[in-house]
Every structure is written in structure tokens, then in C-alpha cells.
Coordinates of C-alpha atoms and ligand atoms in Angstrom, one line a residue:
M1 CA 125.6 126.5 84.5
A2 CA 125.8 122.6 85.1
E3 CA 128.5 122.0 87.6
R4 CA 131.7 120.2 86.4
S5 CA 131.0 116.1 87.4
T6 CA 133.4 114.2 88.7
T7 CA 132.9 111.2 86.0
R8 CA 132.6 111.2 82.6
R9 CA 129.4 109.5 81.4
R10 CA 128.1 109.0 77.9
I11 CA 125.1 110.4 77.4
V12 CA 122.8 110.4 74.1
V13 CA 120.5 113.2 73.4
G14 CA 117.8 112.3 71.4
V15 CA 115.8 114.9 69.7
G16 CA 112.5 115.1 68.2
G17 CA 111.1 116.8 65.4
G18 CA 109.1 119.6 67.4
I19 CA 109.8 123.4 67.7
A20 CA 111.0 123.0 71.1
A21 CA 113.7 120.9 69.4
Y22 CA 115.8 124.1 69.8
K23 CA 115.8 124.4 73.3
V24 CA 117.5 121.1 73.7
C25 CA 120.7 123.1 72.5
S26 CA 121.1 123.9 76.1
V27 CA 120.4 120.8 77.6
I28 CA 123.3 119.4 75.7
R29 CA 125.7 122.3 76.6
H30 CA 124.4 121.2 80.5
F31 CA 125.8 117.7 80.0
T32 CA 129.0 118.7 77.8
E33 CA 129.9 121.5 80.8
A34 CA 129.6 118.8 83.0
G35 CA 132.0 116.7 81.4
H36 CA 130.4 114.1 79.8
D37 CA 130.6 112.7 76.1
V38 CA 127.1 113.2 74.6
R39 CA 125.8 111.7 71.3
V40 CA 122.8 113.8 69.9
I41 CA 121.0 111.8 67.7
P42 CA 117.9 113.8 65.9
T43 CA 115.0 112.1 63.8
R44 CA 114.6 113.3 60.4
A45 CA 112.2 115.7 61.3
A46 CA 114.2 117.5 63.8
L47 CA 116.7 118.2 61.7
K48 CA 114.0 120.4 59.8
F49 CA 114.3 122.3 63.1
V50 CA 117.8 122.9 64.2
G51 CA 120.7 122.0 61.6
A52 CA 123.1 118.6 62.3
A53 CA 125.8 121.6 62.3
T54 CA 124.4 123.0 65.5
F55 CA 124.4 119.5 67.0
E56 CA 128.3 118.5 66.3
A57 CA 129.7 121.7 67.4
L58 CA 128.1 121.5 70.4
S59 CA 128.2 117.8 71.3
G60 CA 131.8 117.6 69.4
N61 CA 131.0 114.1 68.1
P62 CA 129.4 113.7 64.8
V63 CA 125.6 113.5 63.7
T64 CA 123.6 111.1 62.3
T65 CA 119.5 110.2 61.9
E66 CA 119.7 106.7 60.0
V67 CA 121.0 103.0 60.9
F68 CA 122.4 102.9 57.1
D69 CA 124.8 105.6 57.9
D70 CA 128.5 104.7 59.2
V71 CA 126.6 100.8 59.0
D72 CA 130.6 99.1 59.9
E73 CA 130.3 100.8 63.2
V74 CA 126.7 99.0 63.8
A75 CA 126.0 102.6 65.3
H76 CA 122.3 101.7 67.0
V77 CA 124.2 98.5 69.1
A78 CA 127.7 100.8 70.0
L79 CA 125.2 104.0 71.2
G80 CA 122.7 102.1 73.2
R81 CA 124.6 99.5 74.8
Q82 CA 127.4 102.0 76.0
A83 CA 124.9 104.9 76.9
D84 CA 124.4 105.7 80.5
L85 CA 121.3 107.9 80.1
V86 CA 119.3 108.6 77.3
V87 CA 117.3 111.9 76.9
I88 CA 114.8 112.3 74.5
A89 CA 113.7 116.2 73.9
P90 CA 111.6 116.9 72.7
A91 CA 109.3 113.5 72.9
T92 CA 107.0 114.3 70.3
A93 CA 103.8 112.3 70.3
D94 CA 104.8 110.4 67.2
L95 CA 108.2 109.4 68.7
M96 CA 106.7 108.4 72.0
A97 CA 104.3 106.4 69.7
R98 CA 106.9 104.6 67.5
A99 CA 109.0 104.2 71.4
A100 CA 106.3 102.5 72.9
A101 CA 105.7 100.0 70.3
G102 CA 109.0 99.2 69.6
R103 CA 109.9 100.5 65.9
A104 CA 113.1 100.8 65.0
D105 CA 112.8 102.7 61.7
D106 CA 115.3 105.3 62.5
L107 CA 118.8 105.8 64.3
L108 CA 117.2 107.3 67.9
T109 CA 114.0 104.5 67.9
A110 CA 116.8 101.8 67.5
T111 CA 119.2 102.5 69.9
L112 CA 116.2 102.9 72.3
L113 CA 115.8 99.2 72.0
T114 CA 119.6 98.3 72.8
A115 CA 120.1 101.0 75.8
R116 CA 119.6 99.4 79.3
C117 CA 120.1 102.7 81.1
P118 CA 117.9 104.8 82.2
V119 CA 115.5 107.3 79.7
L120 CA 114.1 109.9 80.1
F121 CA 111.5 111.5 77.3
V122 CA 110.1 115.1 77.9
P123 CA 107.3 115.6 75.9
A124 CA 106.4 118.8 74.3
M125 CA 103.2 119.1 72.0
H126 CA 100.2 120.4 71.4
T127 CA 97.7 120.2 74.9
E128 CA 95.0 118.1 72.4
M129 CA 97.8 115.2 71.2
W130 CA 99.3 115.3 74.9
E131 CA 95.3 114.3 76.6
H132 CA 94.7 112.0 73.8
P133 CA 93.9 108.2 75.0
A134 CA 96.6 107.3 72.6
T135 CA 99.3 109.3 73.5
V136 CA 97.9 108.7 77.3
E137 CA 98.4 105.0 76.9
N138 CA 101.9 105.3 74.9
V139 CA 103.3 107.2 78.3
A140 CA 102.1 104.2 80.2
T141 CA 103.9 101.9 78.2
L142 CA 106.8 103.9 78.0
R143 CA 106.6 104.2 82.1
R144 CA 105.9 100.0 82.5
H145 CA 108.5 99.5 79.9
G146 CA 111.1 101.7 83.0
A147 CA 111.7 104.9 81.0
T148 CA 110.6 107.8 82.9
V149 CA 108.3 109.9 81.1
A150 CA 108.1 113.4 82.5
V151 CA 105.5 115.8 83.4
P152 CA 105.3 118.5 80.6
A153 CA 104.9 122.3 81.6
S154 CA 101.7 124.0 81.2
G155 CA 102.2 127.5 79.8
R156 CA 102.5 129.0 76.3
L157 CA 102.3 126.7 73.0
T158 CA 103.5 127.6 69.4
G159 CA 101.1 130.2 67.8
A160 CA 98.7 131.4 70.6
D161 CA 97.3 129.1 72.6
T162 CA 98.7 127.8 76.3
G163 CA 98.1 124.5 78.2
A164 CA 100.1 121.2 79.5
G165 CA 102.2 119.9 76.5
R166 CA 105.2 122.6 76.8
L167 CA 109.0 121.7 77.8
P168 CA 110.2 121.8 80.5
E169 CA 112.9 124.4 80.7
P170 CA 116.3 122.9 79.8
T171 CA 117.6 123.6 83.4
E172 CA 115.3 121.4 84.6
I173 CA 115.5 119.0 82.0
G174 CA 119.4 118.6 83.0
L175 CA 118.5 118.2 86.5
L176 CA 116.4 115.5 86.0
G177 CA 119.0 113.7 83.6
D178 CA 122.1 114.5 86.3
L179 CA 119.0 112.8 88.8
L180 CA 118.7 109.7 86.5
L181 CA 122.6 109.6 86.6
A182 CA 123.1 109.7 90.1
R183 CA 120.3 106.8 90.7
P184 CA 118.4 105.5 88.1
D185 CA 115.2 104.8 89.9
A186 CA 114.8 108.2 91.2
L187 CA 111.6 109.0 89.7
P188 CA 109.3 106.4 89.8
H189 CA 105.2 107.6 88.9
D190 CA 104.0 106.5 92.4
L191 CA 103.0 110.0 93.7
G192 CA 99.8 110.2 91.3
G193 CA 96.7 111.8 93.0
V194 CA 98.7 112.8 96.0
R195 CA 98.1 116.6 96.8
M196 CA 101.7 117.9 98.2
L197 CA 101.5 121.3 99.4
I198 CA 105.5 122.4 99.3
S199 CA 106.9 125.6 101.0
A200 CA 110.2 126.7 100.2
G201 CA 112.8 130.0 100.4
G202 CA 113.1 132.7 103.2
T203 CA 110.3 135.1 104.8
R204 CA 111.4 138.5 104.5
E205 CA 110.0 141.0 107.8
A206 CA 109.4 144.1 106.5
L207 CA 111.0 147.1 108.4
D208 CA 110.2 150.1 106.4
P209 CA 108.9 150.3 102.6
V210 CA 112.7 149.4 101.3
R211 CA 114.4 147.4 104.0
Y212 CA 113.6 143.5 105.6
L213 CA 115.2 141.2 107.6
G214 CA 115.5 138.0 105.6
N215 CA 117.4 135.1 105.3
H216 CA 119.9 133.3 103.1
S217 CA 118.0 130.6 102.2
S218 CA 118.2 130.3 98.3
G219 CA 114.7 127.8 98.0
K220 CA 116.5 125.2 96.3
Q221 CA 116.0 122.0 99.0
G222 CA 112.3 123.4 98.4
Y223 CA 112.2 123.3 94.9
A224 CA 114.2 120.4 94.1
L225 CA 111.0 118.6 96.3
A226 CA 108.8 120.3 94.4
R227 CA 110.3 119.6 91.0
A228 CA 110.4 115.8 91.9
A229 CA 107.3 115.2 93.3
A230 CA 105.9 116.8 90.0
Q231 CA 107.7 114.4 88.0
R232 CA 106.3 111.2 90.3
G233 CA 103.2 112.4 89.7
A234 CA 101.7 114.3 92.6
Q235 CA 99.9 117.7 92.4
V236 CA 102.2 119.9 93.9
T237 CA 101.5 123.7 95.1
L238 CA 104.6 125.5 95.9
V239 CA 104.2 128.4 98.6
A240 CA 107.6 130.3 98.1
G241 CA 109.3 133.5 99.4
A242 CA 112.9 134.8 98.3
V243 CA 114.8 132.2 96.2
D244 CA 117.4 132.1 94.4
E245 CA 116.0 129.8 91.4
P246 CA 116.4 130.7 87.4
G247 CA 112.9 129.4 86.8
E248 CA 109.7 127.4 88.4
P249 CA 109.3 123.6 87.9
A250 CA 107.1 122.1 85.6
A251 CA 103.6 121.4 86.4
V252 CA 104.0 123.0 90.0
E253 CA 101.2 125.8 90.9
V254 CA 103.4 128.8 92.6
V255 CA 102.1 131.0 95.4
R256 CA 104.4 133.9 95.6
I257 CA 104.5 135.1 99.3
A258 CA 106.9 137.8 101.5
S259 CA 106.6 137.7 105.4
A260 CA 106.1 134.3 107.7
R261 CA 102.5 135.5 108.5
E262 CA 101.7 135.4 104.9
L263 CA 103.6 132.1 104.7
Q264 CA 101.1 130.9 107.7
E265 CA 98.0 132.4 105.9
Q266 CA 98.6 130.4 102.9
M267 CA 99.7 126.9 104.3
I268 CA 97.0 126.6 106.9
R269 CA 94.4 127.4 104.4
R270 CA 96.0 125.2 101.9
A271 CA 96.8 122.2 104.3
A272 CA 93.4 121.4 104.7
E273 CA 93.4 120.1 101.0
A274 CA 97.0 118.3 101.4
D275 CA 97.4 115.0 101.5
V276 CA 101.5 115.8 102.5
V277 CA 102.4 119.1 104.1
I278 CA 106.2 120.1 103.6
M279 CA 107.5 123.3 105.5
A280 CA 111.0 123.9 103.7
A281 CA 111.1 127.3 104.0
A282 CA 113.2 128.9 106.4
V283 CA 110.9 131.2 108.3
A284 CA 111.9 133.9 110.4
D285 CA 111.3 133.4 114.1
F286 CA 110.8 137.3 114.9
R287 CA 109.4 140.4 112.9
P288 CA 109.4 144.2 114.0
V289 CA 106.9 145.6 115.9
S290 CA 105.8 147.9 113.6
V291 CA 106.8 148.5 109.9
A292 CA 107.2 151.9 108.6
G293 CA 105.6 153.8 106.6
A294 CA 107.5 155.7 105.2
K295 CA 111.7 154.8 104.9
I296 CA 113.5 155.3 108.0
K297 CA 116.0 157.9 107.9
K298 CA 119.6 158.1 109.3
G299 CA 118.6 161.1 111.5
E300 CA 121.5 162.8 114.1
S301 CA 121.1 160.4 116.5
G302 CA 122.3 157.2 115.0
P303 CA 120.5 153.9 114.6
A304 CA 117.1 153.1 116.5
P305 CA 116.7 149.9 118.2
I306 CA 114.6 147.4 115.9
E307 CA 111.8 146.3 118.5
L308 CA 111.1 142.2 118.0
D309 CA 107.7 140.5 117.7
T310 CA 107.4 136.4 117.5
N311 CA 106.9 135.0 114.5
P312 CA 104.0 132.1 114.8
D313 CA 105.3 128.8 114.3
I314 CA 104.2 127.2 111.5
L315 CA 104.9 124.2 111.4
A316 CA 103.9 123.2 115.2
G317 CA 100.5 125.3 114.2
L318 CA 100.1 122.8 111.1
V319 CA 100.5 120.1 113.7
A320 CA 98.3 121.3 116.4
G321 CA 95.5 121.9 113.6
R322 CA 95.8 117.9 112.6
T323 CA 95.6 117.6 116.5
A324 CA 92.0 119.5 116.4
G325 CA 90.8 118.3 113.6
E326 CA 91.2 121.2 111.3
I327 CA 93.6 119.5 109.3
P328 CA 92.5 115.4 108.4
E329 CA 94.3 113.1 110.3
R330 CA 96.0 111.3 107.8
T331 CA 97.8 114.3 106.5
V332 CA 101.4 113.4 106.6
I333 CA 103.6 116.6 107.6
V334 CA 107.6 117.1 107.1
G335 CA 109.7 119.6 108.7
F336 CA 113.0 121.1 108.2
A337 CA 116.0 121.5 110.3
A338 CA 119.3 123.1 110.2
E339 CA 121.0 123.0 112.9
T340 CA 124.7 123.8 114.1
G341 CA 126.3 121.5 116.8
D342 CA 126.8 123.2 120.3
E343 CA 128.0 122.4 123.6
H344 CA 124.5 121.2 124.3
G345 CA 124.8 118.8 121.8
G346 CA 125.7 117.8 118.2
V347 CA 123.7 118.4 115.0
L348 CA 121.6 115.0 115.3
D349 CA 120.9 115.5 118.9
H350 CA 119.6 118.5 118.2
G351 CA 117.3 117.2 115.3
R352 CA 115.8 114.5 117.5
A353 CA 114.7 117.2 120.5
K354 CA 113.1 119.1 117.6
L355 CA 111.0 116.2 116.2
R356 CA 109.8 115.5 119.9
R357 CA 109.3 119.5 119.6
K358 CA 107.6 119.8 116.4
G359 CA 105.6 116.6 116.6
C360 CA 105.9 116.1 112.4
D361 CA 105.8 113.2 110.9
L362 CA 109.1 113.6 109.5
L363 CA 112.2 115.6 110.3
V364 CA 115.1 116.7 107.7
V365 CA 118.2 117.5 109.6
N366 CA 120.9 119.5 107.8
A367 CA 124.3 120.4 109.0
V368 CA 124.4 124.3 108.6
G369 CA 127.2 126.6 108.8
D370 CA 130.6 127.0 107.2
G371 CA 129.0 127.4 103.9
R372 CA 127.3 124.3 104.0
A373 CA 123.6 123.8 103.6
F374 CA 122.6 127.4 102.6
G375 CA 122.9 128.4 99.0
T376 CA 125.3 125.5 97.7
E377 CA 123.8 123.0 95.5
D378 CA 124.8 119.9 97.5
N379 CA 123.3 118.7 100.4
T380 CA 123.5 115.9 103.1
G381 CA 121.7 115.0 106.4
W382 CA 119.4 112.5 108.2
L383 CA 115.8 111.6 108.0
L384 CA 114.3 111.7 111.2
A385 CA 110.7 109.6 111.7
A386 CA 108.3 109.9 114.3
D387 CA 108.3 106.1 114.7
G388 CA 112.3 106.4 115.9
T389 CA 113.3 105.3 112.2
E390 CA 116.6 107.1 111.5
I391 CA 117.9 107.1 107.5
G392 CA 121.3 109.1 106.6
L393 CA 121.0 110.8 103.7
P394 CA 124.4 110.6 101.6
Y395 CA 126.2 113.8 100.7
G396 CA 124.7 114.4 96.9
S397 CA 122.7 117.1 94.8
K398 CA 119.6 118.8 96.6
T399 CA 117.6 116.6 94.1
L400 CA 119.0 113.6 94.8
M401 CA 118.3 114.1 98.2
A402 CA 114.6 115.2 97.7
S403 CA 114.2 111.8 95.8
R404 CA 115.1 110.2 99.1
I405 CA 113.2 112.2 101.0
L406 CA 109.6 111.5 98.9
D407 CA 110.4 108.0 99.0
E408 CA 109.7 107.5 102.5
V409 CA 106.7 110.2 101.9
A410 CA 105.7 108.1 99.5
S411 CA 105.2 104.6 102.2
L412 CA 103.6 107.0 104.5
V413 CA 101.1 108.3 102.4
P414 CA 98.3 106.1 102.7
N415 CA 95.2 105.3 99.6
G416 CA 97.9 106.9 97.6
E417 CA 99.9 105.3 94.7
G418 CA 102.7 105.3 97.4
G419 CA 105.6 102.3 97.0
R420 CA 108.2 102.1 94.7
S421 CA 105.9 99.5 92.4
G422 CA 103.3 102.5 92.1
E423 CA 102.3 103.1 88.5
V424 CA 100.2 105.1 86.3
Ligands
CTP501 N1 109.3 126.8 111.0 C1 108.2 127.2 111.2 N2 107.6 128.6 111.6 C2 108.6 129.3 112.0 C3 110.0 128.5 112.3 C4 110.5 127.6 111.4 O1 107.6 126.8 110.5 N3 108.3 130.3 112.8 C5 109.6 125.3 110.4 C6 110.6 125.7 109.4 O2 109.8 125.8 108.3 C7 110.8 124.2 109.5 C8 111.2 123.5 111.3 O3 110.0 124.7 111.8 O4 110.4 123.1 109.0 C9 112.4 123.8 111.4 O5 112.8 125.8 111.4 P1 114.1 125.7 112.4 O6 114.6 126.9 112.0 O7 115.5 125.0 112.2 O8 113.4 126.2 113.9 P2 113.1 126.8 114.7 O9 111.8 126.7 115.0 O10 113.1 128.2 114.2 O11 114.2 126.4 116.2 P3 115.4 126.9 116.5 O12 115.9 128.1 115.9 O13 115.1 127.6 117.9 O14 116.4 125.9 116.3

């Protein structure tokens, strides 16, 4: 469920005529539950999939498709001008073609011409249609015009076929919309061609076949990074441990691991092929020396002590691998630090020391404890760079934080399409 927002914003949800139109009902809900004023504008074709009554009931507002309905209100001008965000989902090939050409042959396309707020197109169509040069050009045109065109998911499409073109999950569409509301320029298409390897979640160190040592990591920050990077055009592999996430981000390859050593194996092997490596996972520093083959019984003598061994420091190992030439020198390596202040220094002091110790290019420092960071939706902290630059990360959603981290990453990626003006 969406968190109730402190400010009520006006959101136009444009619905194209595709089978995925039914999924948009959850997106409308996401925004109304956050307290926003939602106006739904379906195309004529969209109403063949979902009736106007459903959209009216969900948004609590009237629904029209034509410019000539309610002419006295000049709806296409009013709705577009007043909107703080327009989300088009599913954005069909036809709808994007009409929008790219600047047509105004229904209320939705006319509204798009008058909107000056962030516009998010979320495409859904068959793979052939998505890959057709006409669609590719229309997507590029829309991005040049300042719109964000989401990268669709891969997977099961209508009928028996699978491939790129699936509508991302409604939760993800909601998060991307929230991000654009918080920061209209958060999703430039500037990471095209950049290969990104991201770890997320907590590791689990087995004690016996049913028990493990774990931690509170939810994986939310790593998932937010993977989601935002993929939407900025990067080719993302996410190596995920235990997470508390409802689904997988669109257009991201997800590899599952359990223990720190499994994570290490995946990261070392894949880092050689990556331009950017981000260690957002919460890695257990220790593991039981031995894993019992059968469930440990309570016994009569009470609990037996657990003997622990130290796990490898994966981040430090990646930096060492780069120094040794096993990972290309140009690979950007980013670490995370979850810190609490103590008698030896504050959160930032510990962060600075950790950056020096780990030798990575960027370190994201989070203050933890008292319910902060772990499992929460919001986050705050600092971004420390090896060259001494220190950037404060203002309090906000983990998705917003991810977008700020990626800005810095984009500026460090050599030969990428990095930089805020990058385009497809
Ligand atoms: N990390 C890692 N391998 C480990 C432990 C941590 O790669 N065995 C990575 C984390 O993914 C994170 C960074 O190192 O990017 C810092 O993790 P953190 O737990 O804050 O630091 P530690 O090295 O464990 O140091 P300490 O617990 O002493 O603060």
C-alpha cells in the first residue's frame, strides 16, 4: 500500500487500449491511497478493456475520452495545465506514435500537449511492436521532448509468447511516478550501454538444514538502485539475498544467493564484465564454522555455543581484484556503510574511515539504529567519494536516494552515456 503523502498532487492517469489496462486499476489506487487527486483519461480503445465506471469509482472523479465532452470546461487544457504528473499506462505503440507526432485527436493526446509537468509513458505491447523501428523512433522522440519512457519488463505476454514488452508491475509504476513527483529529472535515459552489477538484501549463514544466522536487511535500497538504473537504460544484474520486496524490477536480471560465500562467488565472477559494481547487500561478517547435516536437537545439556568463522570481505576483495588487474581498472566500485555513532566518532567519521579502508570509489553512508534504514521506506545519509567530495543525501524515499547515487555513478562511468544530458 502506498504511504499517505503529505502533499496532495494532481495526477492524470492516461490509459491506452491494451490488455494490460486492467493492471492500471492498482496504479490508480496507489495514487489515491497516497492522498492524491487522480483524473483518469482512457482512450476509446481502453474502454473496450475496462469500463469508465471502474475508473470513476477508483479515482472518485468523472471520466471522459473526448475533447468534445464537457466543452465548457475545456477539459484538455485544464487537466494538462493543472497536472503535477501524467502517467500513461499501458502506453501502446499507437498511443506513443500519436503522442510523438503531437496529434490531439482525443482528450488524452490533447491533454499531453498542454501538460508541462513530468510525463511517464509505461509501454506494454508485443515484442515485435516494441522493437519495430517506428516504435524505437517514437520512444526516442518522446524522450527528446522531455518525457520519461519506461523500459518494459520481459516475460509472459498475452497469449503464448514471451519477451520484452510486458507492463512493469503496478507497484513499480507507482514508485516511478512517486519518484518523478519528488524529482522531475530523476530518470534521464543516461545509462544506456552501461553494465551494472548490484547486490542487495541480507545473507543467510546456515546452522543446520532449518536454521540460519541472518540480518534485518530488506533489500529495498539495492532494489531501488536496480530499478532506477534499468529505467535509466543500464543493463542490470541484481544479485539478491533475502529481501522483503513484492516483485522483481522490470528489465533486470535477478540472480538469487543465500550465503556470503555464494554472493562472493557471483560478484567476483560477474564483476569482470561490469562497468559499475554496487555492493548494497548486508553481508554477514561471520558464519558458523560447520553446518550440521541434521537439525540440531535441544538436547539435555542446553544450548551449545556456536563457533564462528570470518566471512570474506567481498567489497574489499573486488577492489583488490581491480588493483590486481582481474577486474578492469575503469570499473566503478560503490560500497555502502550502515553506521551508528559511538565513543570513537560520529556516523560520518566512521564512514570516512570505511571509505579509506575499503578503497572503493564511492561510499553511501547511512545512519542506522532506532528503526532507521533497515526495512524502512525512507532513507538519509551521505555520499563520500574517493576524491574527498562529500554530498549530503536529503531525507527521502530509497528510490529518490537511488536516483541521486546514480547521478554520481553516471558522472564516473567512462565512455558511458553518462551526464544529465545523455539521450538514446
Ligand atoms: N561488505 C562486504 N563483505 C563483507 C561485509 C561487508 O562486501 N563481509 C560490504 C557491504 O556490502 C557494504 C560495505 O562492505 O558495501 C560495508 O559494510 P558494513 O557492514 O558497513 O562494513 P563492515 O566491513 O562489515 O565493517 P564493520 O562491520 O566493522 O563496520
